[in-house]
Short mmCIF file of C-alpha atoms and ligand atoms in Angstrom, two decimals:
data_model
loop_
_atom_site.label_atom_id
_atom_site.label_comp_id
_atom_site.label_asym_id
_atom_site.label_seq_id
_atom_site.Cartn_x
_atom_site.Cartn_y
_atom_site.Cartn_z
CA UNK B 1 -13.49 19.47 -1.35
CA UNK B 2 -15.41 17.24 1.07
CA UNK B 3 -14.07 13.70 1.10
CA UNK B 4 -16.80 11.17 1.84
CA UNK B 5 -14.83 7.94 1.87
CA UNK B 6 -11.27 6.86 2.62
CA UNK B 7 -9.95 3.60 1.19
CA UNK B 8 -6.74 2.58 2.98
CA UNK B 9 -4.70 -0.49 2.18
CA UNK B 10 -2.23 -2.03 4.57
CA UNK B 11 0.05 -5.02 5.05
CA UNK B 12 1.67 -7.48 2.72
CA UNK B 13 0.08 -9.59 0.07
CA UNK B 14 0.97 -13.28 -0.27
CA UNK B 15 1.51 -15.35 -3.39
CA UNK B 16 1.58 -19.15 -2.96
CA UNK B 17 4.36 -21.20 -4.55
CA UNK B 18 2.85 -24.52 -3.47
CA UNK B 19 0.44 -25.46 -0.65
CA UNK B 20 3.09 -24.82 2.08
CA UNK B 21 5.31 -22.02 0.70
CA UNK B 22 4.67 -18.48 -0.33
CA UNK B 23 6.31 -15.20 -1.42
CA UNK B 24 5.59 -12.17 0.75
CA UNK B 25 7.41 -9.36 2.57
CA UNK B 26 7.92 -7.97 6.07
CA UNK B 27 5.19 -5.27 6.11
CA UNK B 28 3.38 -5.31 9.49
CA UNK B 29 0.44 -3.21 8.35
CA UNK B 30 1.04 -0.68 11.15
CA UNK B 31 1.35 2.45 9.03
CA UNK B 32 -1.81 1.82 7.02
CA UNK B 33 -3.74 0.84 10.13
CA UNK B 34 -2.69 4.00 11.99
CA UNK B 35 -3.49 6.21 8.99
CA UNK B 36 -6.95 4.66 8.57
CA UNK B 37 -7.64 5.18 12.30
CA UNK B 38 -6.60 8.84 12.09
CA UNK B 39 -8.67 9.45 8.93
CA UNK B 40 -11.74 8.04 10.71
CA UNK B 41 -11.72 11.16 12.87
CA UNK B 42 -12.74 13.35 9.93
CA UNK B 43 -13.92 11.09 7.11
CA UNK B 44 -17.35 9.46 7.42
CA UNK B 45 -16.72 6.12 5.73
CA UNK B 46 -13.48 4.18 6.13
CA UNK B 47 -12.70 1.07 4.10
CA UNK B 48 -9.69 -0.78 5.50
CA UNK B 49 -8.34 -3.26 2.94
CA UNK B 50 -5.61 -5.36 4.45
CA UNK B 51 -3.40 -8.18 3.38
CA UNK B 52 -1.28 -10.13 5.84
CA UNK B 53 -0.66 -7.96 8.93
CA UNK B 54 0.29 -8.44 12.57
CA UNK B 55 -2.79 -9.58 14.46
CA UNK B 56 -3.29 -6.16 16.14
CA UNK B 57 -3.53 -4.40 12.74
CA UNK B 58 -5.97 -6.86 11.21
CA UNK B 59 -9.25 -5.19 12.27
CA UNK B 60 -10.12 -1.54 12.54
CA UNK B 61 -13.14 -0.55 14.66
CA UNK B 62 -15.88 1.46 12.95
CA UNK B 63 -14.62 0.64 9.49
CA UNK B 64 -15.48 -1.73 6.68
CA UNK B 65 -12.72 -4.33 6.92
CA UNK B 66 -11.81 -6.36 3.85
CA UNK B 67 -9.12 -9.07 3.79
CA UNK B 68 -7.27 -9.53 0.48
CA UNK B 69 -4.62 -12.20 0.33
CA UNK B 70 -3.05 -11.77 -3.09
CA UNK B 71 -2.19 -8.64 -5.06
CA UNK B 72 -4.96 -9.32 -7.58
CA UNK B 73 -7.49 -9.77 -4.76
CA UNK B 74 -6.35 -6.49 -3.21
CA UNK B 75 -6.65 -4.73 -6.53
CA UNK B 76 -10.18 -6.03 -7.11
CA UNK B 77 -11.28 -5.12 -3.57
CA UNK B 78 -10.05 -1.55 -4.00
CA UNK B 79 -11.49 -1.06 -7.46
CA UNK B 80 -14.90 -2.17 -6.29
CA UNK B 81 -14.89 0.55 -3.58
CA UNK B 82 -13.95 3.53 -5.76
CA UNK B 83 -16.42 6.41 -5.94
CA UNK B 84 -16.53 10.20 -6.27
CA UNK B 85 -15.02 12.15 -3.38
CA UNK B 86 -12.73 9.32 -2.20
CA UNK B 87 -9.29 9.50 -0.71
CA UNK B 88 -7.22 6.45 -1.53
CA UNK B 89 -4.08 5.70 0.51
CA UNK B 90 -1.99 2.76 -0.70
CA UNK B 91 0.10 1.93 2.36
CA UNK B 92 0.13 -1.80 1.56
CA UNK B 93 3.17 -3.62 0.25
CA UNK B 94 1.76 -5.77 -2.53
CA UNK B 95 3.99 -8.49 -3.88
CA UNK B 96 5.08 -7.47 -7.40
CA UNK B 97 5.63 -10.97 -8.86
CA UNK B 98 3.80 -14.27 -8.47
CA UNK B 99 4.64 -17.82 -9.53
CA UNK B 100 3.51 -18.49 -13.09
CA UNK B 101 1.83 -21.76 -12.12
CA UNK B 102 -0.35 -22.91 -9.27
CA UNK B 103 1.18 -26.06 -7.75
CA UNK B 104 -1.47 -28.01 -5.90
CA UNK B 105 1.08 -30.45 -4.49
CA UNK B 106 4.08 -29.68 -2.31
CA UNK B 107 7.27 -29.38 -4.34
CA UNK B 108 9.56 -32.21 -3.13
CA UNK B 109 13.18 -31.40 -2.53
CA UNK B 110 14.50 -34.94 -3.36
CA UNK B 111 13.60 -34.45 -6.97
CA UNK B 112 15.29 -31.09 -7.22
CA UNK B 113 18.93 -30.13 -6.69
CA UNK B 114 18.03 -26.66 -7.75
CA UNK B 115 14.60 -25.11 -8.01
CA UNK B 116 13.77 -22.70 -10.80
CA UNK B 117 10.71 -20.59 -10.11
CA UNK B 118 9.24 -18.65 -12.98
CA UNK B 119 7.59 -15.47 -11.67
CA UNK B 120 5.22 -13.31 -13.66
CA UNK B 121 4.29 -9.70 -12.86
CA UNK B 122 1.35 -8.76 -10.70
CA UNK B 123 -0.69 -5.67 -11.59
CA UNK B 124 0.43 -2.31 -10.22
CA UNK B 125 -2.58 -1.51 -8.06
CA UNK B 126 -2.08 2.27 -8.08
CA UNK B 127 -1.89 2.30 -11.88
CA UNK B 128 -5.02 0.14 -12.05
CA UNK B 129 -6.82 2.56 -9.72
CA UNK B 130 -5.92 5.51 -11.90
CA UNK B 131 -7.09 3.70 -15.02
CA UNK B 132 -10.35 2.71 -13.37
CA UNK B 133 -11.04 6.26 -12.13
CA UNK B 134 -10.50 7.53 -15.66
CA UNK B 135 -12.50 4.83 -17.39
CA UNK B 136 -15.46 5.07 -15.05
CA UNK B 137 -15.35 8.88 -14.89
CA UNK B 138 -14.99 8.91 -11.12
CA UNK B 139 -13.87 12.37 -10.06
CA UNK B 140 -12.77 14.41 -7.08
CA UNK B 141 -10.48 11.75 -5.74
CA UNK B 142 -7.07 12.04 -4.09
CA UNK B 143 -4.54 9.29 -4.73
CA UNK B 144 -1.72 8.79 -2.26
CA UNK B 145 1.12 6.28 -2.49
CA UNK B 146 4.21 5.35 -0.53
CA UNK B 147 7.76 5.04 -1.66
CA UNK B 148 9.86 2.90 0.63
CA UNK B 149 13.38 3.23 -0.68
CA UNK B 150 16.85 2.05 0.29
CA UNK B 151 18.53 4.88 -1.70
CA UNK B 152 17.89 8.04 -3.80
CA UNK B 153 14.59 8.78 -2.00
CA UNK B 154 13.72 12.03 -3.74
CA UNK B 155 14.54 10.83 -7.26
CA UNK B 156 12.71 7.50 -6.82
CA UNK B 157 9.68 9.07 -5.07
CA UNK B 158 9.22 11.75 -7.73
CA UNK B 159 9.57 9.18 -10.49
CA UNK B 160 6.87 6.97 -8.85
CA UNK B 161 4.58 9.95 -8.25
CA UNK B 162 4.62 10.73 -11.99
CA UNK B 163 4.55 7.12 -13.23
CA UNK B 164 1.56 6.27 -11.02
CA UNK B 165 -0.30 9.62 -11.51
CA UNK B 166 -0.45 10.35 -7.77
CA UNK B 167 -1.43 13.52 -5.96
CA UNK B 168 1.00 12.79 -3.15
CA UNK B 169 3.68 10.23 -2.41
CA UNK B 170 5.06 9.64 1.06
CA UNK B 171 8.72 8.67 0.98
CA UNK B 172 10.78 7.00 3.60
CA UNK B 173 14.03 5.09 3.85
CA UNK B 174 13.78 1.37 4.63
CA UNK B 175 16.34 -1.20 5.49
CA UNK B 176 16.01 -4.52 7.23
CA UNK B 177 18.17 -3.33 10.14
CA UNK B 178 17.33 0.35 10.47
CA UNK B 179 14.76 3.10 10.42
CA UNK B 180 11.49 2.50 8.61
CA UNK B 181 10.82 -1.19 8.78
CA UNK B 182 8.56 -2.68 11.44
CA UNK B 183 7.93 -1.04 14.75
CA UNK B 184 10.57 1.71 14.98
CA UNK B 185 10.92 5.48 14.64
CA UNK B 186 10.76 6.67 11.09
CA UNK B 187 11.18 9.88 9.11
CA UNK B 188 9.00 10.71 6.13
CA UNK B 189 8.93 13.22 3.28
CA UNK B 190 5.70 14.04 1.41
CA UNK B 191 6.11 14.90 -2.27
CA UNK B 192 3.66 16.42 -4.75
CA UNK B 193 4.39 17.33 -8.36
CA UNK B 194 6.05 20.44 -6.91
CA UNK B 195 8.68 18.35 -5.14
CA UNK B 196 9.03 17.97 -1.34
CA UNK B 197 6.16 19.68 0.36
CA UNK B 198 6.49 18.49 3.96
CA UNK B 199 8.83 16.51 6.23
CA UNK B 200 7.97 14.83 9.51
CA UNK B 201 9.85 12.84 12.11
CA UNK B 202 11.79 10.96 13.25
CA UNK B 203 8.71 9.83 15.16
CA UNK B 204 6.62 6.75 15.84
CA UNK B 205 4.24 5.54 13.16
CA UNK B 206 1.31 6.58 15.38
CA UNK B 207 2.50 10.20 15.36
CA UNK B 208 3.47 10.15 11.67
CA UNK B 209 0.02 8.81 10.80
CA UNK B 210 -1.53 11.77 12.63
CA UNK B 211 0.76 14.13 10.72
CA UNK B 212 -0.20 12.52 7.40
CA UNK B 213 -3.87 12.70 8.23
CA UNK B 214 -3.61 16.42 9.21
CA UNK B 215 -1.57 17.18 6.11
CA UNK B 216 -4.16 15.60 3.83
CA UNK B 217 -7.03 17.34 5.67
CA UNK B 218 -5.49 20.72 5.13
CA UNK B 219 -4.33 20.10 1.53
CA UNK B 220 -7.48 18.83 -0.14
N1 CTP L 301 2.07 -0.59 -5.25
C1 CTP L 301 0.95 -0.91 -5.97
N2 CTP L 301 0.94 -2.11 -6.67
C2 CTP L 301 2.02 -2.93 -6.65
C3 CTP L 301 3.17 -2.57 -5.93
C4 CTP L 301 3.17 -1.39 -5.23
O1 CTP L 301 0.00 -0.15 -6.03
N3 CTP L 301 1.99 -4.04 -7.34
C5 CTP L 301 2.06 0.68 -4.51
C6 CTP L 301 2.48 0.60 -3.04
O2 CTP L 301 1.38 0.35 -2.21
C7 CTP L 301 3.06 2.01 -2.83
C8 CTP L 301 3.61 2.38 -4.19
O3 CTP L 301 2.98 1.54 -5.14
O4 CTP L 301 2.08 2.93 -2.46
C9 CTP L 301 5.09 2.21 -4.35
O5 CTP L 301 5.44 0.89 -3.99
P1 CTP L 301 6.93 0.40 -4.14
O6 CTP L 301 7.02 -1.03 -3.75
O7 CTP L 301 7.83 1.41 -3.44
O8 CTP L 301 7.15 0.61 -5.68
P2 CTP L 301 7.08 -0.34 -6.93
O9 CTP L 301 6.15 0.30 -7.90
O10 CTP L 301 6.78 -1.75 -6.53
O11 CTP L 301 8.54 -0.17 -7.53
P3 CTP L 301 9.94 -0.82 -7.01
O12 CTP L 301 9.58 -2.08 -6.25
O13 CTP L 301 10.66 -1.05 -8.26
O14 CTP L 301 10.59 0.24 -6.16
#
């Protein structure tokens, strides 16, 4: 199969609580950025859809760059890029819940001894992609997700692969203080519906991105 377009998401989304506070996470965008850069060596069109990233991962040369701040914006940006013969890699860390209300004024602490925030679910972007592919009869696509887990990697990754209808899921262990978060060496396992199909690392994200790109190229 000849892939014509890669759509790669990276970074964290951000959901505002009030004009000065938000919910987000610690994703730097590095893995998605490095994967998009590697894919550009063999895929003609690269669409790099990023949320909040470190400055150096916010623009990819020779790609269509799209900034999406919230999870819903990221979902809409990705859905509008889907077409036949696409490879979609969801390396972003979208925020799963958002505040139920938009506060247009700063929440004052004097009036609150405690603060109850009601959060409502955001869409699951991978599930929405699958539904859109099906509904719009877009075919010959490869859908790849990530599973960043603190425990039970294989079990959780396989469960996500099935639940989100993915071709591949790339699993790694994450923890605030250890391997897998931010700018450090990481180890990954790639799963398909047959179970673990490949392991790489420990290595830098630059090298792992090259491994992932080569793996995808030879397993289309
Ligand atoms: N993902 C997504 N939409 C979301 C959240 C996550 O498409 N709203 C994608 C991520 O980009 C990743 C995969 O789903 O490729 C798994 O993300 P992860 O956060 O590990 O899983 P969740 O589905 O959010 O489940 P949980 O947080 O319960 O582990």
